[in-house]
mmCIF file of C-alpha atoms in Angstrom:
data_model
loop_
_atom_site.group_PDB
_atom_site.id
_atom_site.type_symbol
_atom_site.label_atom_id
_atom_site.label_comp_id
_atom_site.label_asym_id
_atom_site.label_seq_id
_atom_site.Cartn_x
_atom_site.Cartn_y
_atom_site.Cartn_z
ATOM 1 C CA MET C 1 0.000 0.000 0.000
ATOM 2 C CA LEU C 2 1.252 3.458 -0.887
ATOM 3 C CA PRO C 3 1.883 5.853 2.046
ATOM 4 C CA ILE C 4 -0.511 8.553 0.818
ATOM 5 C CA ASP C 5 -0.865 11.624 3.040
ATOM 6 C CA GLY C 6 -3.226 13.492 0.759
ATOM 7 C CA MET C 7 -4.389 14.117 -2.781
ATOM 8 C CA TRP C 8 -4.489 16.990 -5.239
ATOM 9 C CA ILE C 9 -7.568 16.683 -7.465
ATOM 10 C CA ASP C 10 -7.296 19.015 -10.441
ATOM 11 C CA MET C 11 -9.241 19.772 -13.633
ATOM 12 C CA ASN C 12 -12.357 18.550 -11.852
ATOM 13 C CA GLU C 13 -14.942 21.000 -13.136
ATOM 14 C CA PRO C 14 -14.584 18.581 -15.031
ATOM 15 C CA ALA C 15 -12.346 20.029 -17.726
ATOM 16 C CA SER C 16 -12.342 18.777 -21.320
ATOM 17 C CA PHE C 17 -10.347 19.804 -24.359
ATOM 18 C CA CYS C 18 -13.105 19.150 -26.858
ATOM 19 C CA THR C 19 -16.717 20.267 -27.284
ATOM 20 C CA GLY C 20 -19.314 17.519 -27.131
ATOM 21 C CA SER C 21 -18.463 13.859 -26.825
ATOM 22 C CA CYS C 22 -14.774 13.033 -27.108
ATOM 23 C CA GLY C 23 -15.002 9.282 -26.786
ATOM 24 C CA SER C 24 -18.414 7.955 -27.815
ATOM 25 C CA ASN C 25 -18.256 4.849 -30.024
ATOM 26 C CA ARG C 26 -14.465 4.650 -29.697
ATOM 27 C CA PRO C 27 -12.497 1.705 -28.291
ATOM 28 C CA MET C 28 -11.981 1.836 -24.533
ATOM 29 C CA ASN C 29 -8.256 1.077 -24.921
ATOM 30 C CA GLU C 30 -7.635 3.869 -27.424
ATOM 31 C CA GLU C 31 -5.216 6.452 -26.054
ATOM 32 C CA PRO C 32 -5.499 9.964 -27.503
ATOM 33 C CA THR C 33 -2.313 11.702 -28.593
ATOM 34 C CA PRO C 34 -1.299 14.684 -26.445
ATOM 35 C CA PRO C 35 -1.768 17.609 -26.165
ATOM 36 C CA TRP C 36 -5.404 16.525 -26.590
ATOM 37 C CA LEU C 37 -6.390 19.721 -28.370
ATOM 38 C CA SER C 38 -9.094 19.566 -31.014
ATOM 39 C CA THR C 39 -8.291 21.287 -34.317
ATOM 40 C CA ALA C 40 -11.740 20.661 -35.776
ATOM 41 C CA PRO C 41 -14.008 23.657 -36.347
ATOM 42 C CA HIS C 42 -16.576 24.347 -33.650
ATOM 43 C CA ARG C 43 -19.870 22.550 -34.169
ATOM 44 C CA PHE C 44 -23.018 24.405 -35.174
ATOM 45 C CA ILE C 45 -24.236 26.437 -32.219
ATOM 46 C CA ASN C 46 -27.832 25.528 -31.474
ATOM 47 C CA LYS C 47 -29.060 28.652 -29.734
ATOM 48 C CA THR C 48 -32.470 27.111 -29.129
ATOM 49 C CA ASN C 49 -30.968 24.495 -26.795
ATOM 50 C CA ARG C 50 -30.936 26.331 -23.482
ATOM 51 C CA MET C 51 -28.748 23.685 -21.880
ATOM 52 C CA LEU C 52 -25.970 24.583 -24.319
ATOM 53 C CA VAL C 53 -26.675 28.298 -24.817
ATOM 54 C CA PRO C 54 -28.603 29.611 -21.793
ATOM 55 C CA PRO C 55 -30.677 32.790 -21.998
ATOM 56 C CA TYR C 56 -28.215 34.665 -19.769
ATOM 57 C CA ALA C 57 -24.781 35.848 -20.828
ATOM 58 C CA ILE C 58 -21.701 33.852 -19.802
ATOM 59 C CA ASN C 59 -18.840 36.196 -19.014
ATOM 60 C CA ASN C 60 -16.067 34.267 -20.738
ATOM 61 C CA HIS C 61 -14.745 33.777 -24.256
ATOM 62 C CA GLU C 62 -16.316 30.354 -24.857
ATOM 63 C CA LEU C 63 -19.275 29.873 -27.197
ATOM 64 C CA GLU C 64 -21.281 27.253 -25.290
ATOM 65 C CA LEU C 65 -21.623 26.068 -21.717
ATOM 66 C CA SER C 66 -20.102 22.758 -22.835
ATOM 67 C CA ASP C 67 -16.904 24.303 -24.206
ATOM 68 C CA LYS C 68 -13.862 23.123 -22.222
ATOM 69 C CA THR C 69 -16.020 20.933 -19.993
ATOM 70 C CA VAL C 70 -18.256 17.866 -20.073
ATOM 71 C CA GLU C 71 -21.334 18.070 -22.313
ATOM 72 C CA THR C 72 -24.098 19.802 -20.351
ATOM 73 C CA THR C 73 -26.745 17.693 -22.118
ATOM 74 C CA ALA C 74 -25.105 14.435 -20.911
ATOM 75 C CA ILE C 75 -27.317 12.137 -18.859
ATOM 76 C CA HIS C 76 -25.978 10.619 -15.643
ATOM 77 C CA ALA C 77 -26.646 7.020 -14.636
ATOM 78 C CA THR C 78 -29.405 8.261 -12.315
ATOM 79 C CA GLY C 79 -31.144 10.045 -15.194
ATOM 80 C CA VAL C 80 -30.082 13.516 -14.051
ATOM 81 C CA THR C 81 -28.934 15.944 -16.751
ATOM 82 C CA GLU C 82 -25.412 17.333 -16.339
ATOM 83 C CA TYR C 83 -26.765 20.870 -16.764
ATOM 84 C CA HIS C 84 -28.528 20.603 -13.396
ATOM 85 C CA VAL C 85 -25.650 19.122 -11.390
ATOM 86 C CA HIS C 86 -22.524 20.420 -13.149
ATOM 87 C CA ASN C 87 -21.359 22.594 -10.238
ATOM 88 C CA LEU C 88 -21.545 19.614 -7.871
ATOM 89 C CA TYR C 89 -19.045 17.483 -9.794
ATOM 90 C CA GLY C 90 -15.916 18.700 -7.989
ATOM 91 C CA HIS C 91 -17.736 18.756 -4.656
ATOM 92 C CA MET C 92 -18.836 15.133 -4.966
ATOM 93 C CA GLU C 93 -15.357 14.083 -6.118
ATOM 94 C CA SER C 94 -13.988 15.827 -3.035
ATOM 95 C CA ARG C 95 -16.351 13.890 -0.809
ATOM 96 C CA ALA C 96 -15.478 10.557 -2.446
ATOM 97 C CA THR C 97 -11.743 11.318 -2.160
ATOM 98 C CA ARG C 98 -12.045 12.254 1.496
ATOM 99 C CA ASP C 99 -14.105 9.139 2.294
ATOM 100 C CA PHE C 100 -11.418 7.000 0.642
ATOM 101 C CA LEU C 101 -8.533 8.618 2.521
ATOM 102 C CA LEU C 102 -10.340 8.350 5.862
ATOM 103 C CA ALA C 103 -10.873 4.640 5.225
ATOM 104 C CA TYR C 104 -7.327 4.191 3.940
ATOM 105 C CA ARG C 105 -5.654 5.985 6.870
ATOM 106 C CA ARG C 106 -8.034 5.706 9.795
ATOM 107 C CA ASN C 107 -7.969 8.395 12.473
ATOM 108 C CA GLN C 108 -5.687 10.609 10.396
ATOM 109 C CA ARG C 109 -6.903 13.858 8.927
ATOM 110 C CA PRO C 110 -6.397 13.855 5.136
ATOM 111 C CA PHE C 111 -5.115 16.767 3.098
ATOM 112 C CA ILE C 112 -7.050 17.275 -0.135
ATOM 113 C CA LEU C 113 -6.622 20.147 -2.573
ATOM 114 C CA SER C 114 -9.387 20.682 -5.123
ATOM 115 C CA ARG C 115 -9.725 23.172 -7.948
ATOM 116 C CA SER C 116 -13.501 22.785 -8.288
ATOM 117 C CA THR C 117 -15.560 23.466 -5.179
ATOM 118 C CA PHE C 118 -19.123 24.268 -4.151
ATOM 119 C CA ALA C 119 -20.969 25.430 -1.061
ATOM 120 C CA GLY C 120 -19.890 23.145 1.760
ATOM 121 C CA SER C 121 -16.626 22.023 0.152
ATOM 122 C CA GLY C 122 -14.627 23.813 2.834
ATOM 123 C CA ALA C 123 -15.544 21.045 5.293
ATOM 124 C CA LEU C 124 -13.890 18.519 2.974
ATOM 125 C CA VAL C 125 -11.032 20.120 1.050
ATOM 126 C CA SER C 126 -8.749 23.091 0.623
ATOM 127 C CA HIS C 127 -8.769 25.168 -2.555
ATOM 128 C CA TRP C 128 -6.613 27.330 -4.762
ATOM 129 C CA THR C 129 -7.926 30.071 -6.981
ATOM 130 C CA GLY C 130 -6.995 28.491 -10.319
ATOM 131 C CA ASP C 131 -4.867 29.585 -13.239
ATOM 132 C CA ASN C 132 -3.732 33.167 -12.696
ATOM 133 C CA MET C 133 -1.185 35.337 -14.503
ATOM 134 C CA ALA C 134 2.313 36.346 -13.437
ATOM 135 C CA SER C 135 1.298 39.994 -13.198
ATOM 136 C CA TRP C 136 1.115 42.729 -10.601
ATOM 137 C CA ALA C 137 -2.631 42.979 -11.202
ATOM 138 C CA ASP C 138 -3.115 39.300 -10.314
ATOM 139 C CA LEU C 139 -0.877 39.657 -7.265
ATOM 140 C CA HIS C 140 -3.261 42.355 -6.064
ATOM 141 C CA VAL C 141 -6.497 40.541 -6.939
ATOM 142 C CA SER C 142 -5.302 37.399 -5.161
ATOM 143 C CA ILE C 143 -6.057 39.069 -1.832
ATOM 144 C CA ALA C 144 -9.727 39.628 -2.690
ATOM 145 C CA SER C 145 -9.934 36.091 -4.121
ATOM 146 C CA VAL C 146 -8.699 34.625 -0.844
ATOM 147 C CA PHE C 147 -11.192 36.790 1.052
ATOM 148 C CA ASP C 148 -14.023 35.582 -1.200
ATOM 149 C CA PHE C 149 -13.413 31.919 -0.540
ATOM 150 C CA GLY C 150 -13.103 32.510 3.174
ATOM 151 C CA ILE C 151 -16.587 34.006 3.025
ATOM 152 C CA PHE C 152 -17.738 30.998 0.953
ATOM 153 C CA GLY C 153 -16.743 28.751 3.850
ATOM 154 C CA ILE C 154 -13.417 27.515 2.444
ATOM 155 C CA PRO C 155 -10.836 28.846 4.920
ATOM 156 C CA MET C 156 -7.775 27.013 3.574
ATOM 157 C CA VAL C 157 -7.270 28.821 0.274
ATOM 158 C CA GLY C 158 -4.486 30.492 -1.671
ATOM 159 C CA ALA C 159 -3.393 31.621 -5.124
ATOM 160 C CA ASP C 160 -0.585 30.287 -7.313
ATOM 161 C CA ILE C 161 2.368 32.252 -5.933
ATOM 162 C CA CYS C 162 4.445 34.092 -8.581
ATOM 163 C CA GLY C 163 1.711 33.357 -11.149
ATOM 164 C CA PHE C 164 0.712 30.313 -13.211
ATOM 165 C CA TYR C 165 0.696 31.664 -16.783
ATOM 166 C CA GLY C 166 3.436 33.918 -18.092
ATOM 167 C CA ASN C 167 7.014 34.306 -16.952
ATOM 168 C CA THR C 168 7.416 35.995 -13.602
ATOM 169 C CA THR C 169 10.130 38.509 -12.754
ATOM 170 C CA GLU C 170 12.526 38.612 -9.830
ATOM 171 C CA GLU C 171 10.780 41.556 -8.194
ATOM 172 C CA LEU C 172 7.266 40.237 -8.752
ATOM 173 C CA CYS C 173 8.169 36.805 -7.432
ATOM 174 C CA ALA C 174 9.841 38.289 -4.349
ATOM 175 C CA ARG C 175 6.775 40.358 -3.501
ATOM 176 C CA TRP C 176 4.455 37.427 -4.208
ATOM 177 C CA MET C 177 6.448 35.019 -2.056
ATOM 178 C CA GLU C 178 6.206 37.545 0.771
ATOM 179 C CA LEU C 179 2.419 37.844 0.489
ATOM 180 C CA GLY C 180 1.916 34.160 -0.317
ATOM 181 C CA ALA C 181 3.648 33.140 2.891
ATOM 182 C CA PHE C 182 0.489 34.384 4.624
ATOM 183 C CA TYR C 183 -2.088 32.741 2.386
ATOM 184 C CA PRO C 184 -3.779 30.013 4.435
ATOM 185 C CA PHE C 185 -2.760 27.620 1.632
ATOM 186 C CA SER C 186 0.690 28.660 0.440
ATOM 187 C CA ARG C 187 2.181 27.226 -2.762
ATOM 188 C CA SER C 188 4.261 28.421 -5.714
ATOM 189 C CA HIS C 189 3.079 26.864 -8.979
ATOM 190 C CA ASN C 190 3.359 27.598 -12.701
ATOM 191 C CA ALA C 191 2.553 26.110 -16.092
ATOM 192 C CA LYS C 192 4.611 23.614 -18.028
ATOM 193 C CA GLY C 193 7.134 25.136 -20.428
ATOM 194 C CA LEU C 194 7.459 28.489 -18.678
ATOM 195 C CA ALA C 195 10.515 29.934 -16.957
ATOM 196 C CA PRO C 196 11.273 28.249 -13.600
ATOM 197 C CA GLN C 197 10.312 30.299 -10.562
ATOM 198 C CA GLU C 198 11.683 28.475 -7.549
ATOM 199 C CA PRO C 199 12.747 31.047 -4.936
ATOM 200 C CA TYR C 200 16.384 29.938 -4.950
ATOM 201 C CA ARG C 201 16.819 31.080 -8.560
ATOM 202 C CA TRP C 202 17.268 34.687 -7.352
ATOM 203 C CA ALA C 203 19.163 35.677 -4.228
ATOM 204 C CA SER C 204 16.671 38.423 -3.412
ATOM 205 C CA VAL C 205 13.671 36.101 -3.785
ATOM 206 C CA ALA C 206 15.340 33.452 -1.622
ATOM 207 C CA LYS C 207 16.015 36.048 1.074
ATOM 208 C CA ALA C 208 12.468 37.455 0.900
ATOM 209 C CA THR C 209 11.024 33.933 1.057
ATOM 210 C CA ARG C 210 13.086 32.874 4.057
ATOM 211 C CA ARG C 211 12.218 36.056 5.916
ATOM 212 C CA ALA C 212 8.468 35.724 5.307
ATOM 213 C CA LEU C 213 8.308 31.975 5.912
ATOM 214 C CA ARG C 214 10.055 32.352 9.261
ATOM 215 C CA VAL C 215 7.112 34.488 10.330
ATOM 216 C CA ARG C 216 4.619 31.948 8.990
ATOM 217 C CA TYR C 217 6.286 29.076 10.829
ATOM 218 C CA ALA C 218 6.382 31.091 14.037
ATOM 219 C CA LEU C 219 2.635 31.670 13.616
ATOM 220 C CA LEU C 220 1.620 28.056 12.949
ATOM 221 C CA ALA C 221 0.052 27.522 16.383
ATOM 222 C CA TYR C 222 -1.796 30.822 16.009
ATOM 223 C CA MET C 223 -3.018 29.812 12.541
ATOM 224 C CA TYR C 224 -4.219 26.461 13.886
ATOM 225 C CA SER C 225 -6.294 28.405 16.417
ATOM 226 C CA ALA C 226 -7.718 30.491 13.569
ATOM 227 C CA TYR C 227 -8.724 27.284 11.786
ATOM 228 C CA GLN C 228 -10.461 26.080 14.935
ATOM 229 C CA ASP C 229 -12.385 29.353 15.039
ATOM 230 C CA SER C 230 -13.363 28.639 11.459
ATOM 231 C CA VAL C 231 -14.624 25.168 12.374
ATOM 232 C CA GLU C 232 -16.624 26.420 15.341
ATOM 233 C CA HIS C 233 -17.893 29.748 14.036
ATOM 234 C CA GLY C 234 -17.349 29.805 10.264
ATOM 235 C CA TRP C 235 -14.931 32.725 10.479
ATOM 236 C CA PRO C 236 -12.362 32.969 7.680
ATOM 237 C CA VAL C 237 -8.665 32.616 8.485
ATOM 238 C CA ALA C 238 -7.582 35.381 6.073
ATOM 239 C CA ARG C 239 -9.868 38.352 6.680
ATOM 240 C CA PRO C 240 -10.418 41.836 5.286
ATOM 241 C CA LEU C 241 -10.062 44.657 7.784
ATOM 242 C CA VAL C 242 -13.792 45.324 7.603
ATOM 243 C CA PHE C 243 -14.460 41.878 9.090
ATOM 244 C CA GLU C 244 -12.835 42.868 12.389
ATOM 245 C CA PHE C 245 -13.440 46.613 12.159
ATOM 246 C CA PRO C 246 -16.898 47.111 10.595
ATOM 247 C CA SER C 247 -16.645 50.576 9.122
ATOM 248 C CA SER C 248 -17.267 51.912 5.636
ATOM 249 C CA GLN C 249 -13.708 53.249 5.764
ATOM 250 C CA PHE C 250 -12.354 49.692 5.495
ATOM 251 C CA ALA C 251 -14.998 48.214 3.193
ATOM 252 C CA SER C 252 -12.968 48.670 0.000
ATOM 253 C CA ASN C 253 -9.565 47.764 1.466
ATOM 254 C CA ASP C 254 -8.236 44.844 -0.606
ATOM 255 C CA LYS C 255 -4.553 45.713 -0.171
ATOM 256 C CA GLN C 256 -4.031 44.458 3.371
ATOM 257 C CA MET C 257 -4.884 41.180 5.021
ATOM 258 C CA LEU C 258 -5.620 40.100 8.560
ATOM 259 C CA ILE C 259 -4.680 36.593 9.610
ATOM 260 C CA GLY C 260 -7.126 35.753 12.339
ATOM 261 C CA SER C 261 -8.035 38.792 14.376
ATOM 262 C CA SER C 262 -4.567 39.975 15.342
ATOM 263 C CA ILE C 263 -1.941 39.738 12.575
ATOM 264 C CA LEU C 264 -1.999 42.530 9.988
ATOM 265 C CA VAL C 265 -0.082 42.001 6.740
ATOM 266 C CA SER C 266 0.647 45.014 4.510
ATOM 267 C CA PRO C 267 2.281 43.812 1.268
ATOM 268 C CA VAL C 268 3.804 45.789 -1.591
ATOM 269 C CA LEU C 269 1.596 45.373 -4.674
ATOM 270 C CA THR C 270 3.186 47.924 -7.009
ATOM 271 C CA GLN C 271 6.232 47.409 -9.213
ATOM 272 C CA GLY C 272 9.261 49.390 -8.094
ATOM 273 C CA ALA C 273 7.785 50.467 -4.754
ATOM 274 C CA ARG C 274 10.008 50.457 -1.691
ATOM 275 C CA SER C 275 7.367 51.707 0.709
ATOM 276 C CA VAL C 276 3.707 50.932 1.301
ATOM 277 C CA ASP C 277 0.795 52.977 2.624
ATOM 278 C CA ALA C 278 -0.970 50.942 5.304
ATOM 279 C CA VAL C 279 -4.064 51.838 7.288
ATOM 280 C CA PHE C 280 -4.050 51.040 11.005
ATOM 281 C CA PRO C 281 -7.387 50.736 12.811
ATOM 282 C CA THR C 282 -7.719 52.408 16.180
ATOM 283 C CA GLY C 283 -5.487 50.714 18.733
ATOM 284 C CA ARG C 284 -1.850 49.877 19.257
ATOM 285 C CA TRP C 285 -0.024 47.783 16.634
ATOM 286 C CA TYR C 286 3.443 46.283 17.132
ATOM 287 C CA ASP C 287 5.958 45.685 14.353
ATOM 288 C CA TRP C 288 6.649 41.933 14.172
ATOM 289 C CA TYR C 289 10.379 42.372 13.685
ATOM 290 C CA THR C 290 11.277 45.355 15.892
ATOM 291 C CA HIS C 291 8.337 45.491 18.341
ATOM 292 C CA ALA C 292 8.108 49.234 17.709
ATOM 293 C CA HIS C 293 4.489 50.335 18.065
ATOM 294 C CA ILE C 294 2.121 52.462 16.037
ATOM 295 C CA ASN C 295 -0.900 54.102 17.606
ATOM 296 C CA GLY C 296 -3.597 53.531 15.018
ATOM 297 C CA HIS C 297 -6.298 56.127 14.482
ATOM 298 C CA ASN C 298 -7.887 54.714 11.301
ATOM 299 C CA THR C 299 -5.304 56.644 9.305
ATOM 300 C CA ASN C 300 -2.682 55.767 6.702
ATOM 301 C CA VAL C 301 0.948 55.307 7.664
ATOM 302 C CA THR C 302 3.750 55.041 5.102
ATOM 303 C CA LEU C 303 6.006 52.103 5.950
ATOM 304 C CA ASP C 304 9.442 51.284 4.592
ATOM 305 C CA ALA C 305 9.372 48.134 2.459
ATOM 306 C CA PRO C 306 12.726 47.066 0.988
ATOM 307 C CA LEU C 307 12.489 44.307 -1.593
ATOM 308 C CA GLU C 308 13.150 41.487 0.897
ATOM 309 C CA HIS C 309 10.726 42.799 3.541
ATOM 310 C CA ILE C 310 6.978 42.515 4.129
ATOM 311 C CA ASN C 311 5.373 44.546 6.894
ATOM 312 C CA VAL C 312 3.644 42.501 9.576
ATOM 313 C CA HIS C 313 2.049 43.964 12.712
ATOM 314 C CA ILE C 314 0.575 42.422 15.845
ATOM 315 C CA ARG C 315 -2.615 43.852 17.302
ATOM 316 C CA GLY C 316 -2.105 45.213 20.814
ATOM 317 C CA GLY C 317 -3.642 43.131 23.580
ATOM 318 C CA SER C 318 -3.315 39.858 21.649
ATOM 319 C CA ILE C 319 -1.629 36.737 22.934
#
């Protein structure tokens, strides 16, 4: 028996590289030739079939609901049409995978990472936000994406650090490794055939990574407590400021991140910046590294932020 600690279940929307049936009436032992991309012209679009072309607009570049996924008119063994249960596919796969691992390794909590999730999946699996770009814009939007899934009830979530598509840069990867060290789920990942982006490939990125990860490892017990709060109360682990400090002033803040209720992370999200403007809610906040304090009055403070440094502050009165 293989010593499996967990599983990563990917492409489980489910993804497909053809439109319609790819394998009907073909031998079961036939192996398609990679890269499994169809060069045939797109089939006739039947706009009267609402299971293929629904009456509402789909905000993507595909032509049908079935493009890049299983046929939405397919009938399951139970007689249910795929159109009605499509968004449950990844969720049910997550449940089946978890049930297997619990039976395979009794009394040991499994780790499962799933790309496709649904309401309730957070009780079964962790999640990452899918294929992003190696860009400063996607570095920024990753914060809001992590917040979203925390609200959806999936507390262990993160983005592909340094970007999945496109070649990252030294500066971008350094800043992303710093922020990504505080994602609840923290992983660097990119597409096949692109430039390698392991932190050790640049001295500055390696230094930034070590510095940020030391903080993460020091906070592991604290983060475990935040996960327990999530189990008991449904609170996200990574939180927007407005979650802890309900004020319209913080409602649009997607440039800082709280871990639990007491750790404030203020990353650099702009190319070339060596300082960051951070807002500090009312109270005393202590610099993680120097223990110097800032008396917050819901105002912005400009903080130094050399390339290998991410600002982290501890909320006064916390243990």
